[in-house]
PDB file of C-alpha atoms and ligand atoms in Angstrom:
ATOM      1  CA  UNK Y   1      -0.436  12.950 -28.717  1.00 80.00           C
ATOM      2  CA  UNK Y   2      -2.669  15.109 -26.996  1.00 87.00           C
ATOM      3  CA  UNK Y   3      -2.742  15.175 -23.249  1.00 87.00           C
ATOM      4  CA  UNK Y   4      -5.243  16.832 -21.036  1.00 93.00           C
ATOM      5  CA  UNK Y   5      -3.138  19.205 -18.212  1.00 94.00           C
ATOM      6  CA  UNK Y   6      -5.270  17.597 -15.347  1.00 95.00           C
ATOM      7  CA  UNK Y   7      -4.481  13.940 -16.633  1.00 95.00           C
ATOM      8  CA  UNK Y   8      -0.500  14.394 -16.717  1.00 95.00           C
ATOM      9  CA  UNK Y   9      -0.560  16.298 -13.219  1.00 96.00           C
ATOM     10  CA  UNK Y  10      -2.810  12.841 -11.964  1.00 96.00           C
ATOM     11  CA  UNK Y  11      -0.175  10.684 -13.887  1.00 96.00           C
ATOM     12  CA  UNK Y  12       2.713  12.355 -12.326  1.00 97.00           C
ATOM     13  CA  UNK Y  13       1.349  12.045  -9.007  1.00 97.00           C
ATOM     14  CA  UNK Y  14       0.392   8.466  -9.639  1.00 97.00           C
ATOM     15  CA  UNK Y  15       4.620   7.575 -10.721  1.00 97.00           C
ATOM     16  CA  UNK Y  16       5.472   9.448  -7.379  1.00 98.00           C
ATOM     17  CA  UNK Y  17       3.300   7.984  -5.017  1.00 98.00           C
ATOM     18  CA  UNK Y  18       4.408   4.569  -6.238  1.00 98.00           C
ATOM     19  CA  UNK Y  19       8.125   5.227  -6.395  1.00 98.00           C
ATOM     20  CA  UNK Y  20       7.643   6.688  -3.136  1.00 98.00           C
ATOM     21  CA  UNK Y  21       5.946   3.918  -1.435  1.00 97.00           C
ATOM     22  CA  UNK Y  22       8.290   1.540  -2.894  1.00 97.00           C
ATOM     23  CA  UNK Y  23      11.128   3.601  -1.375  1.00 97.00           C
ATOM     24  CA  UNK Y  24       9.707   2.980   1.920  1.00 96.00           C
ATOM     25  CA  UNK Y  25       8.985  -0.673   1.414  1.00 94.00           C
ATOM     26  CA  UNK Y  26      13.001  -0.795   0.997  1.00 94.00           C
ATOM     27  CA  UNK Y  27      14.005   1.224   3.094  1.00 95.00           C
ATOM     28  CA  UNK Y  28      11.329  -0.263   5.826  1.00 91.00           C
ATOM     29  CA  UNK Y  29      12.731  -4.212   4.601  1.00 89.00           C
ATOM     30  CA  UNK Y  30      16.521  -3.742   3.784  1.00 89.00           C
ATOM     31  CA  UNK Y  31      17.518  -0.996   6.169  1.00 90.00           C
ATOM     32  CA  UNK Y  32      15.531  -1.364   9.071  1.00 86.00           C
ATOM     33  CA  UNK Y  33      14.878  -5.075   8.730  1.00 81.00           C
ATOM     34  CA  UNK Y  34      11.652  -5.379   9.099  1.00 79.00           C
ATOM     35  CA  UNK Y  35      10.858  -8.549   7.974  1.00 75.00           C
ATOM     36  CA  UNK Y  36       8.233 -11.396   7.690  1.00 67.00           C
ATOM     37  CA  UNK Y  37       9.034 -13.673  11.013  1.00 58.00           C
ATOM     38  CA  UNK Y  38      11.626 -16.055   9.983  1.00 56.00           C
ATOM     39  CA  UNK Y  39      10.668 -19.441   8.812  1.00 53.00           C
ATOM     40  CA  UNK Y  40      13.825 -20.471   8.650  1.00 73.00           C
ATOM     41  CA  UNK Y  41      14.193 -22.894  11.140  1.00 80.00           C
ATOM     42  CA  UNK Y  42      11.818 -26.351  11.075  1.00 85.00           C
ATOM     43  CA  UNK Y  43      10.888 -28.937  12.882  1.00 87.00           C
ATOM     44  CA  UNK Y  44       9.396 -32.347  12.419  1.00 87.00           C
ATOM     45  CA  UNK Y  45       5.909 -31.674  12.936  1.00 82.00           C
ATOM     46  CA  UNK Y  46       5.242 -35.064  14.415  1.00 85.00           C
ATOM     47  CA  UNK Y  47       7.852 -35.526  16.998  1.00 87.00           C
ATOM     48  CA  UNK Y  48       7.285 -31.328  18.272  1.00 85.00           C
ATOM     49  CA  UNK Y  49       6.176 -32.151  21.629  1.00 85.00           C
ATOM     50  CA  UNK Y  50       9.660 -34.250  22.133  1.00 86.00           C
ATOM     51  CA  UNK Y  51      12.203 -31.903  21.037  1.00 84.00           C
ATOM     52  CA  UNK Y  52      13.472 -28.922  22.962  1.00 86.00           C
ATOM     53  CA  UNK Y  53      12.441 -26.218  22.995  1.00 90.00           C
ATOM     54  CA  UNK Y  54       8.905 -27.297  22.491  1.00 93.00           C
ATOM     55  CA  UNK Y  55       9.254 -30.021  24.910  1.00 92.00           C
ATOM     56  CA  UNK Y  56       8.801 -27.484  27.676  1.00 92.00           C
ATOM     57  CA  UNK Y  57       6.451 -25.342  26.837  1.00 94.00           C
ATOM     58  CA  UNK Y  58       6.357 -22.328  29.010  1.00 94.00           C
ATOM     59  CA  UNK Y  59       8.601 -18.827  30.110  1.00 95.00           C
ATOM     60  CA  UNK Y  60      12.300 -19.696  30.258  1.00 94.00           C
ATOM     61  CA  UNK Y  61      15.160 -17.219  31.185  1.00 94.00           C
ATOM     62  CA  UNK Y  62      17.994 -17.343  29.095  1.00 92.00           C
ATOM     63  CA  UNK Y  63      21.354 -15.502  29.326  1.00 91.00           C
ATOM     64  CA  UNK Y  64      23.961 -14.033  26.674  1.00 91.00           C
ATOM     65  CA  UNK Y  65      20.708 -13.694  24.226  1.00 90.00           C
ATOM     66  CA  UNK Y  66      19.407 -10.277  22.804  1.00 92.00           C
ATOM     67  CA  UNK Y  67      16.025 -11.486  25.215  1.00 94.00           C
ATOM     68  CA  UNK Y  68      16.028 -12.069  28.752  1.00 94.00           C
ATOM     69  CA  UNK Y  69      12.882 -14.318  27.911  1.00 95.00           C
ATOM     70  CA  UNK Y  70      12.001 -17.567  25.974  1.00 95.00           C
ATOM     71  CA  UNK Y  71       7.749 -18.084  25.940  1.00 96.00           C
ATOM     72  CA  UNK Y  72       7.818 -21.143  24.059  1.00 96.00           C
ATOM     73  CA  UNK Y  73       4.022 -22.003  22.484  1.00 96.00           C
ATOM     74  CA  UNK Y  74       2.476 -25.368  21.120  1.00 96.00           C
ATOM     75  CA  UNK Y  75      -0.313 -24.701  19.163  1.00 95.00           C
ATOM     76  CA  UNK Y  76      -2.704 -27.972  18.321  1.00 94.00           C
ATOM     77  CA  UNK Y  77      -6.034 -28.241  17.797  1.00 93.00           C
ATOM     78  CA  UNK Y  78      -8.018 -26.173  19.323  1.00 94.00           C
ATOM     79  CA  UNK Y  79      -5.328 -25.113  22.349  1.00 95.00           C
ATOM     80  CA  UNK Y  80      -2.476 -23.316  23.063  1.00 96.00           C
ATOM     81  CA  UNK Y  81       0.384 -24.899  25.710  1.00 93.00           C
ATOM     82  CA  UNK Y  82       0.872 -23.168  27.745  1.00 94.00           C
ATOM     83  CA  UNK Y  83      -2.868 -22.070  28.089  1.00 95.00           C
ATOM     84  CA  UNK Y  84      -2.030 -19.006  30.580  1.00 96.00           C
ATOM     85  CA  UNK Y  85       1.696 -17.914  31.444  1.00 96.00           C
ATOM     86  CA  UNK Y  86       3.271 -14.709  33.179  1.00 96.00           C
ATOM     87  CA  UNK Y  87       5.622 -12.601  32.302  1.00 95.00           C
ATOM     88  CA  UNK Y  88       7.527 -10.032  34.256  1.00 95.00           C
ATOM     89  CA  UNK Y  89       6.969  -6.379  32.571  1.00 95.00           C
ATOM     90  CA  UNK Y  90       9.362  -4.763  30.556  1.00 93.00           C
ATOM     91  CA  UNK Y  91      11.130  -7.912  30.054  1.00 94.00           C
ATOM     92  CA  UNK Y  92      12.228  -8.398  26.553  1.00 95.00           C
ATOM     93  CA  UNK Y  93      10.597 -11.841  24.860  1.00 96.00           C
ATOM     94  CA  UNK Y  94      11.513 -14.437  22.332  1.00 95.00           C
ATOM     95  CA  UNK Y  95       8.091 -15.958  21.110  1.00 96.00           C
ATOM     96  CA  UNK Y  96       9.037 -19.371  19.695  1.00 95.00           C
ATOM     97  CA  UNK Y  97       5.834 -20.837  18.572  1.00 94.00           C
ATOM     98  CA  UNK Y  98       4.908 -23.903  16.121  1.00 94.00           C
ATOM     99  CA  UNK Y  99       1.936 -26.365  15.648  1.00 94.00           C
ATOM    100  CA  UNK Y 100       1.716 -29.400  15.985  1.00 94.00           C
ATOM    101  CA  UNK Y 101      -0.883 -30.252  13.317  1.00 93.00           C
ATOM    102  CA  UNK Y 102      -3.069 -27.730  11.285  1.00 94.00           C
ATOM    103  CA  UNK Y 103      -1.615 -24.114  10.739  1.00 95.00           C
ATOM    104  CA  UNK Y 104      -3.022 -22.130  13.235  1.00 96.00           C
ATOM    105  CA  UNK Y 105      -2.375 -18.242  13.867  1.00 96.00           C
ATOM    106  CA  UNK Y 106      -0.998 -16.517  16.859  1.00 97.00           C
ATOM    107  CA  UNK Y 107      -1.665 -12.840  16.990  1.00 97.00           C
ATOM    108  CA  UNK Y 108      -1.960 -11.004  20.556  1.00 96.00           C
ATOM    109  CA  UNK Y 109      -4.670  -8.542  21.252  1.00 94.00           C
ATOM    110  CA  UNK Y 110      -3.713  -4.648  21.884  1.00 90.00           C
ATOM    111  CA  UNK Y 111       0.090  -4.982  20.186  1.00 91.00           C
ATOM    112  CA  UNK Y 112       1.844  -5.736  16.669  1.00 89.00           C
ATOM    113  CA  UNK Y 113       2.795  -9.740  17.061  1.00 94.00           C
ATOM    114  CA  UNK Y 114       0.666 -11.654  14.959  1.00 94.00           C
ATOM    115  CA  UNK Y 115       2.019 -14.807  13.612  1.00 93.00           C
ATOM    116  CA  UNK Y 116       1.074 -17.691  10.871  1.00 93.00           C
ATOM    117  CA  UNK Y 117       1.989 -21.143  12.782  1.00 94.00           C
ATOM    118  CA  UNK Y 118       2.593 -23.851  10.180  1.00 92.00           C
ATOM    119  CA  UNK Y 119       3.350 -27.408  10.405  1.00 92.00           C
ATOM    120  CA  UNK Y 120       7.130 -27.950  10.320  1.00 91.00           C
ATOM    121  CA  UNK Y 121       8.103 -24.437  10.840  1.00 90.00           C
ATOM    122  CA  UNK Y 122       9.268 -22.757  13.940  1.00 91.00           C
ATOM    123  CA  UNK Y 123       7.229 -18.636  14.210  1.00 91.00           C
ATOM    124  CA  UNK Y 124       9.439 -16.524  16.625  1.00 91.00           C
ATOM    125  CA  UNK Y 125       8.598 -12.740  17.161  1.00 92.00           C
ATOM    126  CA  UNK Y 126      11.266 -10.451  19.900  1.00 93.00           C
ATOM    127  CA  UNK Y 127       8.849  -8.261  21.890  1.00 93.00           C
ATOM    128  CA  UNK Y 128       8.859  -6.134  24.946  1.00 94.00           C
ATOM    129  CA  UNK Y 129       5.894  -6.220  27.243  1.00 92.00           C
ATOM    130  CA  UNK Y 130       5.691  -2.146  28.697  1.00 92.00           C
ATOM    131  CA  UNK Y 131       1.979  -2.722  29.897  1.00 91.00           C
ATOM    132  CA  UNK Y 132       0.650  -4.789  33.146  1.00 93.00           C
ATOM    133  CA  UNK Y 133      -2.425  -5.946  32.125  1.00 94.00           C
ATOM    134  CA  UNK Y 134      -3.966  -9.581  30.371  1.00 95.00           C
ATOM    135  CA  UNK Y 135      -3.469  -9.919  26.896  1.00 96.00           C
ATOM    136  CA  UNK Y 136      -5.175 -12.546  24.712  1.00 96.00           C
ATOM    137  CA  UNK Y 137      -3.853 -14.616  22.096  1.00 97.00           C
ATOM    138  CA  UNK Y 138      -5.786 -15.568  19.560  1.00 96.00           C
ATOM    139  CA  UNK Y 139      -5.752 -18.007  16.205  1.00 97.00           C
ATOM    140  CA  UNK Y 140      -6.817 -15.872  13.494  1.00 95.00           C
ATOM    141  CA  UNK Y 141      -6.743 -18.715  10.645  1.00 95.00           C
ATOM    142  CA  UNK Y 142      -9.262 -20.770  10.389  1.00 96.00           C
ATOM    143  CA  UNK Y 143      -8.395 -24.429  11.646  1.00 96.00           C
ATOM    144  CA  UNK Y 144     -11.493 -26.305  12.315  1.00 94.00           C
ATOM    145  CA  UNK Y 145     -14.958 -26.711  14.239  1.00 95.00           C
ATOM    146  CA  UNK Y 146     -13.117 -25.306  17.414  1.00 95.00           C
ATOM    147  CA  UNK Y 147     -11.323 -22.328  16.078  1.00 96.00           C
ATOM    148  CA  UNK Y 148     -13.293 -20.123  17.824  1.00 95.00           C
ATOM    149  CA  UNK Y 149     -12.417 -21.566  21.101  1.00 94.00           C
ATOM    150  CA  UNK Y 150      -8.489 -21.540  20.507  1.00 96.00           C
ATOM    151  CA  UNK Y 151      -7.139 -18.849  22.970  1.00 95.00           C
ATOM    152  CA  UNK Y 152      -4.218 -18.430  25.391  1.00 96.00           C
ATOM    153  CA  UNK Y 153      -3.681 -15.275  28.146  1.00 96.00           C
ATOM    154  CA  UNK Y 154      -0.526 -13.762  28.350  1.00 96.00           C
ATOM    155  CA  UNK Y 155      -0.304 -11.856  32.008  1.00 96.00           C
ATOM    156  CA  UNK Y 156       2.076  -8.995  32.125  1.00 95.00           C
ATOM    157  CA  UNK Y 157       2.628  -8.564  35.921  1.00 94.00           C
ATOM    158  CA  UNK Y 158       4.379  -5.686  37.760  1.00 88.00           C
TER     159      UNK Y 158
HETATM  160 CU1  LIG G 201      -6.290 -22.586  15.572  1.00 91.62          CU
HETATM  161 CU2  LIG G 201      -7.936 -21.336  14.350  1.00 91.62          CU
END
C-alpha cells in the first residue's frame, strides 16, 4: 500500500501525541496522585444535618491532621451553611462538603477547588489559602429555580 510522505509524518505525530498525553495522564494520576476528590466516604443524606461533622457546620481546628483546618459545608437548596466564614491565610484547609438534597456544585472563584456535591457522598478538597481577599463559592450544576442565587464567601483574612 501506497502512502503519501505527508500522511505517515501526520500519522506518526498523531501515535505520539496520544502516547504522550496518555503518559502524562499516568504519570499526573498514579505518581503524583492527582485524583478525582474522593467519594469514598457517605453519608445518609437524610439525617446530614445530625451527624458530625456536618452537624457543625463551620471552620474547626484540628490537630495531628495533614490540615490545620476543617471548613465543613452543607449545601441544600438554594444555600450554603455556613453562608460566609473566615479563614486565617496561609492556613492549610480540609473542605468537607455534602448536600443535603439535590447535587449541587461547589467550585471557588480565582483557584482550582471545584467540587460535584451529591446526595450521600461526602466532597473534601486540601487547600491552602496564600491570598487575603473574598472568594466566592459558587454551585455550578444546575439544581433548581434558585440556582442562580446559591453562593457562599469564603474571607481569607491577614
Ligand atoms: Cu445548587 Cu445549583
Amino acid at each position: 500500500m501506497h502512502m503519501h510522505k505527508y500522511e505517515k509524518i501526520w500519522l506518526i505525530f498523531g501515535t505520539a501525541a496520544l502516547l504522550f498525553f496518555l503518559t502524562v495522564l499516568g504519570v499526573s494520576a498514579f505518581y503524583m496522585g492527582n485524583q478525582p476528590p474522593s467519594c469514598l466516604a457517605t453519608v445518609d443524606p437524610a439525617k446530614v444535618t445530625e451527624e458530625k461533622p456536618f452537624s457543625e457546620p463551620g471552620l474547626h481546628k484540628v490537630e495531628g491532621e495533614e490540615w490545620d483546618y476543617e471548613l465543613v459545608f452543607v449545601a441544600s437548596a438554594f444555600v450554603y451553611n455556613p453562608g460566609h466564614i473566615e479563614v486565617p491565610k496561609g492556613a492549610k484547609v480540609k473542605i468537607i462538603a455534602t448536600t443535603t438534597d439535590v447535587i449541587h456544585g461547589f467550585a471557588v472563584a480565582g483557584t482550582n477547588i471545584n467540587m460535584m456535591l451529591e446526595p450521600g457522598y461526602i466532597s473534601e478538597y486540601v487547600a491552602t489559602f496564600n491570598k487575603a481577599g473574598e472568594f466566592l463559592v459558587l454551585c455550578n450544576e444546575y439544581c433548581g429555580t434558585g440556582h442562580h442565587l446559591m453562593n457562599s464567601r469564603i474571607e481569607v483574612v491577614e
